[in-house]
Amino acid sequence: MSTAKRIDGKAKAEQLAESITEQTAALLSEHGIKPGLAVVIIGEDPASQVYVRNKKRRAESCGFYSVQHTLAEDTSQEDVLKLVDELNNDDAIHGILVQLPPQSISPSKDVDGFHFVNIGKLTAGHTSDAFIPCTPAGCMLMIEDELGKDLSGKTAVIIGRSNIVGKPMASLLMQRNATVTITHSRTNDLPGVVKRADILVAAVGRPNMVKADWIKPGAVIIDVGINRVEKTIDGETKYRLTGDVDYDDASTVASAVTPVPGGVGPMTITMLMFNTLRSARLAAGLEG
Ligand code: NAD
């Protein structure tokens, strides 16, 4: 029996993308600027190709200028850095994505928010010109829809301490006055800690790990996990995606849960567009 609200990340991402598209058109007509996103991909790994194609498609549908540089697997690091340097200095480009440590990208074009400068600004609370990593930024918007901007008095628990999800998520929740606990693989009594959460963000990578009896009644649950699980139906092996939270089980206790797929995933890619538009605005001396 499911009682929790299903948080529709896909619909929210579509709405946000419409607003980004409108703002992009206005930036072009009023200031002659088109946000530009460059993706550098090294090698022909099919999974990365799909990932990049989706980003390119979304960028183009928002009205951005979008370029993809596909380099051979054996391209030297020096040549990759040379290309990144050209993009750093290209005024038509406002966001750069590259499968390298992000320190080679100019912090002002680091729309993933992984550069040490952007991490430092987020941690210090200087977010007026920082790029916030896309997944936690998208999670925060969904939390805000459920609980408002001020999370004073709320307890938030994050499962997972990665640099791209867990840690920035903690900074964002703290800035909104939540009381935050980060848990991870070495945490004792994880279900007991999770049970205190008014807000739970699960970013682990273990299918259906979080069960109903871990959850505080009425909690808001954001499931970041994306796990491919195998299922054999009539002798045929099929794959489906599932989160870190057992959705049906959790829905009997929580007040709202994000599904997988259709929750955090679509928000992540849209936040990348948000950051790229923001970068173009900041580069033009406008408010981000
Ligand atoms: P990661 O592998 O870098 O980190 C996983 C974290 O989980 C680690 O901090 C580890 O300590 C913790 N962990 C592992 N086993 C645990 C256990 N048994 N109990 C408690 N904690 C445990 O992962 P990541 O990059 O943060 O991604 C996490 C998940 O989120 C993955 O499934 C990934 O595919 C997904 N993800 C989704 C999006 C999206 O857009 N929806 C974006 C990024 C990551």
Coordinates of C-alpha atoms and ligand atoms in Angstrom, one line a residue:
M1 CA 0.0 0.0 0.0
S2 CA 1.6 3.2 -1.1
T3 CA 0.7 6.5 0.6
A4 CA 3.7 8.7 -0.1
K5 CA 3.6 11.4 -2.7
R6 CA 5.7 10.4 -5.8
I7 CA 8.0 13.3 -6.5
D8 CA 8.0 13.7 -10.2
G9 CA 11.5 14.8 -11.1
K10 CA 10.8 14.4 -14.8
A11 CA 8.0 16.9 -14.8
K12 CA 9.9 19.3 -12.6
A13 CA 13.0 19.0 -14.9
E14 CA 10.8 19.7 -17.9
Q15 CA 9.3 22.8 -16.3
L16 CA 12.8 24.1 -15.4
A17 CA 14.0 23.4 -18.9
E18 CA 11.2 25.5 -20.3
S19 CA 12.2 28.4 -18.1
I20 CA 15.9 28.0 -19.1
T21 CA 14.9 28.0 -22.7
E22 CA 12.9 31.3 -22.2
Q23 CA 15.8 32.9 -20.4
T24 CA 18.2 31.7 -23.1
A25 CA 16.1 33.4 -25.8
A26 CA 16.0 36.6 -23.7
L27 CA 19.8 36.6 -23.2
L28 CA 20.3 36.3 -27.0
S29 CA 17.8 38.9 -28.0
E30 CA 18.7 41.4 -25.3
H31 CA 22.5 40.9 -25.0
G32 CA 23.4 38.9 -28.2
I33 CA 24.8 36.1 -26.0
K34 CA 24.2 32.4 -26.5
P35 CA 25.3 30.0 -23.7
G36 CA 27.8 27.5 -25.1
L37 CA 28.5 24.0 -23.7
A38 CA 31.6 22.0 -24.8
V39 CA 32.0 18.3 -24.1
V40 CA 35.3 16.6 -24.5
I41 CA 35.1 12.9 -24.7
I42 CA 38.1 10.5 -24.9
G43 CA 37.6 7.2 -26.6
E44 CA 34.4 5.5 -27.9
D45 CA 32.9 4.0 -24.8
P46 CA 29.2 3.5 -25.7
A47 CA 27.9 4.4 -22.3
S48 CA 29.7 7.8 -22.3
Q49 CA 28.5 8.4 -25.9
V50 CA 24.9 8.0 -24.8
Y51 CA 25.4 10.2 -21.8
V52 CA 27.1 12.9 -23.9
R53 CA 24.4 12.6 -26.6
N54 CA 21.7 13.3 -24.0
K55 CA 23.5 16.3 -22.7
K56 CA 24.0 17.7 -26.2
R57 CA 20.4 17.1 -27.1
R58 CA 19.2 18.9 -24.0
A59 CA 21.6 21.8 -24.6
E60 CA 20.4 22.2 -28.1
S61 CA 16.7 22.1 -27.0
C62 CA 17.4 24.9 -24.6
G63 CA 18.8 27.0 -27.4
F64 CA 22.5 26.6 -26.5
Y65 CA 25.5 26.4 -28.8
S66 CA 26.8 22.9 -28.2
V67 CA 30.0 21.3 -29.3
Q68 CA 31.4 17.9 -28.8
H69 CA 35.1 17.0 -29.2
T70 CA 35.7 13.2 -29.5
L71 CA 39.4 12.4 -29.1
A72 CA 41.0 9.1 -29.8
E73 CA 41.6 6.8 -26.8
D74 CA 45.4 7.2 -27.1
T75 CA 45.3 11.1 -27.2
S76 CA 48.1 12.4 -24.9
Q77 CA 47.2 14.2 -21.8
E78 CA 49.1 17.2 -23.2
D79 CA 46.9 17.3 -26.2
V80 CA 43.7 17.1 -24.1
L81 CA 45.0 19.9 -21.9
K82 CA 45.8 22.0 -25.0
L83 CA 42.2 21.6 -26.2
V84 CA 40.8 22.4 -22.7
D85 CA 43.0 25.5 -22.7
E86 CA 41.6 26.6 -26.0
L87 CA 38.0 26.1 -24.7
N88 CA 38.9 28.0 -21.5
N89 CA 39.8 31.0 -23.7
D90 CA 36.9 30.7 -26.2
D91 CA 34.3 33.4 -25.4
A92 CA 31.6 31.3 -27.1
I93 CA 32.0 28.6 -24.5
H94 CA 30.6 29.0 -21.0
G95 CA 30.7 25.4 -19.7
I96 CA 33.2 22.6 -20.3
L97 CA 32.8 19.0 -19.4
V98 CA 35.8 16.7 -19.6
Q99 CA 36.7 13.3 -18.2
L100 CA 39.8 14.5 -16.5
P101 CA 40.4 15.9 -13.0
P102 CA 38.5 19.2 -13.3
Q103 CA 41.4 21.4 -12.2
S104 CA 42.4 22.0 -15.8
I105 CA 39.0 23.8 -16.5
S106 CA 38.7 27.4 -15.6
P107 CA 36.6 27.5 -12.4
S108 CA 34.3 30.0 -14.2
K109 CA 33.5 27.4 -16.8
D110 CA 33.3 24.4 -14.5
V111 CA 29.6 23.9 -14.8
D112 CA 29.8 20.4 -13.1
G113 CA 31.0 22.3 -10.0
F114 CA 33.9 19.8 -9.3
H115 CA 36.8 22.3 -9.4
F116 CA 38.4 22.9 -6.0
V117 CA 37.6 26.6 -6.3
N118 CA 33.9 25.8 -6.7
I119 CA 34.0 23.2 -3.9
G120 CA 35.7 25.7 -1.6
K121 CA 33.1 28.4 -2.4
L122 CA 30.2 26.1 -1.7
T123 CA 31.7 24.8 1.5
A124 CA 32.4 28.4 2.7
G125 CA 28.9 29.5 1.7
H126 CA 30.1 31.9 -1.0
T127 CA 27.7 30.7 -3.6
S128 CA 26.9 33.9 -5.5
D129 CA 29.3 33.0 -8.3
A130 CA 30.0 29.3 -7.5
F131 CA 28.8 26.4 -9.5
I132 CA 26.9 23.9 -7.4
P133 CA 27.3 20.2 -8.5
C134 CA 24.2 19.3 -10.6
T135 CA 22.9 16.3 -8.7
P136 CA 22.8 17.8 -5.2
A137 CA 21.5 21.1 -6.7
G138 CA 18.6 19.2 -8.3
C139 CA 17.9 17.3 -5.0
M140 CA 17.8 20.6 -3.1
L141 CA 15.1 22.0 -5.5
M142 CA 13.0 18.9 -4.9
I143 CA 13.4 19.1 -1.1
E144 CA 12.5 22.8 -1.3
D145 CA 9.2 22.0 -3.1
E146 CA 8.3 19.6 -0.2
L147 CA 9.5 21.5 2.8
G148 CA 10.2 25.1 1.8
K149 CA 13.6 27.0 1.7
D150 CA 14.2 27.1 5.5
L151 CA 14.9 23.7 7.0
S152 CA 15.4 25.0 10.6
G153 CA 14.8 22.2 13.1
K154 CA 14.8 19.4 10.4
T155 CA 17.2 16.5 10.7
A156 CA 18.8 15.5 7.4
V157 CA 20.7 12.2 6.9
I158 CA 22.8 11.6 3.8
I159 CA 24.0 8.1 2.9
G160 CA 27.2 8.3 0.9
R161 CA 30.2 10.7 1.3
S162 CA 31.2 11.1 -2.4
N163 CA 32.6 14.4 -3.6
I164 CA 29.9 14.7 -6.3
V165 CA 26.8 13.9 -4.2
G166 CA 27.2 13.3 -0.4
K167 CA 29.6 16.1 0.6
P168 CA 28.1 19.0 -1.5
M169 CA 24.6 17.8 -0.5
A170 CA 25.6 18.2 3.2
S171 CA 26.9 21.8 2.5
L172 CA 23.6 22.8 0.8
L173 CA 21.4 21.3 3.5
M174 CA 23.5 23.0 6.2
Q175 CA 23.1 26.3 4.5
R176 CA 19.4 25.9 4.7
N177 CA 19.7 25.3 8.5
A178 CA 19.1 21.6 8.5
T179 CA 21.0 19.5 11.1
V180 CA 23.0 17.2 8.9
T181 CA 24.6 13.8 9.4
I182 CA 26.6 12.1 6.6
T183 CA 26.7 8.3 6.9
H184 CA 28.8 5.9 4.8
S185 CA 30.1 2.3 4.6
R186 CA 31.7 2.5 8.0
T187 CA 28.7 3.9 9.9
N188 CA 27.5 1.8 12.8
D189 CA 23.7 1.1 13.0
L190 CA 22.9 2.8 9.7
P191 CA 19.1 2.0 10.0
G192 CA 19.1 3.6 13.5
V193 CA 20.8 6.8 12.2
V194 CA 18.5 7.0 9.1
K195 CA 15.4 6.6 11.3
R196 CA 16.1 10.1 12.8
A197 CA 15.9 11.7 9.4
D198 CA 13.1 14.1 8.4
I199 CA 15.0 14.3 5.1
L200 CA 16.9 11.3 3.7
V201 CA 19.2 11.5 0.7
A202 CA 20.5 8.1 -0.4
A203 CA 23.5 8.1 -2.7
V204 CA 25.1 4.7 -2.3
G205 CA 24.8 2.5 -5.3
R206 CA 23.1 -0.5 -3.6
P207 CA 19.7 -1.6 -5.0
N208 CA 16.8 -1.2 -2.6
M209 CA 19.0 -1.0 0.5
V210 CA 16.7 1.4 2.4
K211 CA 13.6 -0.3 3.7
A212 CA 10.4 1.0 5.3
D213 CA 11.5 0.1 8.8
W214 CA 14.6 2.4 8.5
I215 CA 12.3 5.4 7.8
K216 CA 10.8 8.0 10.1
P217 CA 7.1 8.4 9.5
G218 CA 6.5 11.4 7.2
A219 CA 10.1 11.7 6.0
V220 CA 11.0 13.2 2.6
I221 CA 13.2 10.7 0.7
I222 CA 15.5 11.6 -2.2
D223 CA 16.9 8.6 -3.9
V224 CA 20.0 9.4 -5.9
G225 CA 21.1 5.8 -6.5
I226 CA 21.0 4.3 -10.0
N227 CA 21.4 0.6 -10.1
R228 CA 21.0 -1.8 -13.0
V229 CA 19.4 -5.0 -11.7
E230 CA 18.9 -8.2 -13.6
K231 CA 15.5 -9.9 -13.7
T232 CA 14.7 -13.1 -15.5
I233 CA 11.2 -13.2 -16.9
D234 CA 10.1 -16.4 -18.7
G235 CA 13.7 -17.4 -19.1
E236 CA 14.6 -14.1 -20.6
T237 CA 17.1 -11.8 -18.8
K238 CA 16.0 -8.2 -18.6
Y239 CA 17.6 -5.2 -16.9
R240 CA 15.8 -2.5 -15.1
L241 CA 17.0 0.5 -13.1
T242 CA 16.3 0.8 -9.4
G243 CA 17.4 3.2 -6.7
D244 CA 19.0 2.7 -3.3
V245 CA 15.6 2.9 -1.6
D246 CA 12.9 0.2 -1.8
Y247 CA 10.3 2.5 -3.3
D248 CA 7.1 0.6 -2.6
D249 CA 8.2 -0.3 0.9
A250 CA 9.4 3.2 1.7
S251 CA 6.2 4.7 0.3
T252 CA 4.2 3.1 3.1
V253 CA 6.0 5.3 5.7
A254 CA 7.4 8.4 4.1
S255 CA 5.5 11.5 3.0
A256 CA 7.2 11.8 -0.3
V257 CA 9.7 9.7 -2.3
T258 CA 11.6 10.2 -5.6
P259 CA 11.2 7.3 -8.0
V260 CA 14.1 5.7 -10.0
P261 CA 13.9 6.3 -12.9
G262 CA 12.1 9.6 -13.2
G263 CA 13.3 11.4 -10.0
V264 CA 16.8 12.8 -9.5
G265 CA 18.2 11.7 -12.9
P266 CA 16.2 14.1 -15.1
M267 CA 16.9 17.0 -12.6
T268 CA 20.7 16.4 -12.8
I269 CA 20.9 17.0 -16.6
T270 CA 18.6 20.1 -16.4
M271 CA 20.8 21.6 -13.6
L272 CA 23.7 21.3 -16.0
M273 CA 21.9 23.5 -18.4
F274 CA 21.0 25.9 -15.5
N275 CA 24.7 26.2 -14.6
T276 CA 25.7 26.8 -18.2
L277 CA 23.1 29.6 -18.6
R278 CA 24.3 31.0 -15.3
S279 CA 27.9 30.9 -16.5
A280 CA 26.9 32.8 -19.7
R281 CA 25.1 35.4 -17.6
L282 CA 28.0 35.9 -15.2
A283 CA 30.5 36.2 -18.1
A284 CA 28.3 39.0 -19.5
G285 CA 28.4 40.8 -16.1
L286 CA 24.7 40.0 -15.4
E287 CA 23.3 38.4 -12.3
G288 CA 23.7 34.6 -12.2
Ligands
NAD1 P1 30.4 6.6 -4.8 O1 30.6 5.2 -5.1 O2 31.4 7.6 -5.0 O3 30.0 6.7 -3.2 C1 29.2 5.7 -2.6 C2 29.1 6.1 -1.1 O4 28.3 5.1 -0.5 C3 30.5 6.0 -0.4 O5 30.6 7.2 0.3 C4 30.4 4.8 0.5 O6 31.0 5.0 1.7 C5 28.9 4.6 0.7 N1 28.5 3.2 0.9 C6 28.8 2.1 0.2 N2 28.3 1.0 0.7 C7 27.6 1.5 1.8 C8 26.8 0.8 2.8 N3 26.6 -0.5 2.8 N4 26.2 1.5 3.7 C9 26.4 2.9 3.8 N5 27.1 3.5 2.9 C10 27.7 2.9 1.9 O7 29.0 7.0 -5.4 P2 28.3 8.3 -6.0 O8 29.1 8.8 -7.2 O9 28.1 9.3 -4.9 O10 26.9 7.7 -6.5 C11 26.1 7.0 -5.6 C12 24.9 6.5 -6.4 O11 24.2 7.6 -7.0 C13 25.3 5.5 -7.6 O12 24.3 4.6 -7.7 C14 25.3 6.5 -8.8 O13 25.0 5.8 -10.0 C15 24.2 7.4 -8.4 N6 24.3 8.7 -9.0 C16 23.2 9.2 -9.6 C17 23.2 10.5 -10.1 C18 21.9 11.0 -10.8 O14 21.9 11.9 -11.5 N7 20.7 10.5 -10.4 C19 24.3 11.3 -10.1 C20 25.4 10.8 -9.4 C21 25.4 9.5 -8.9

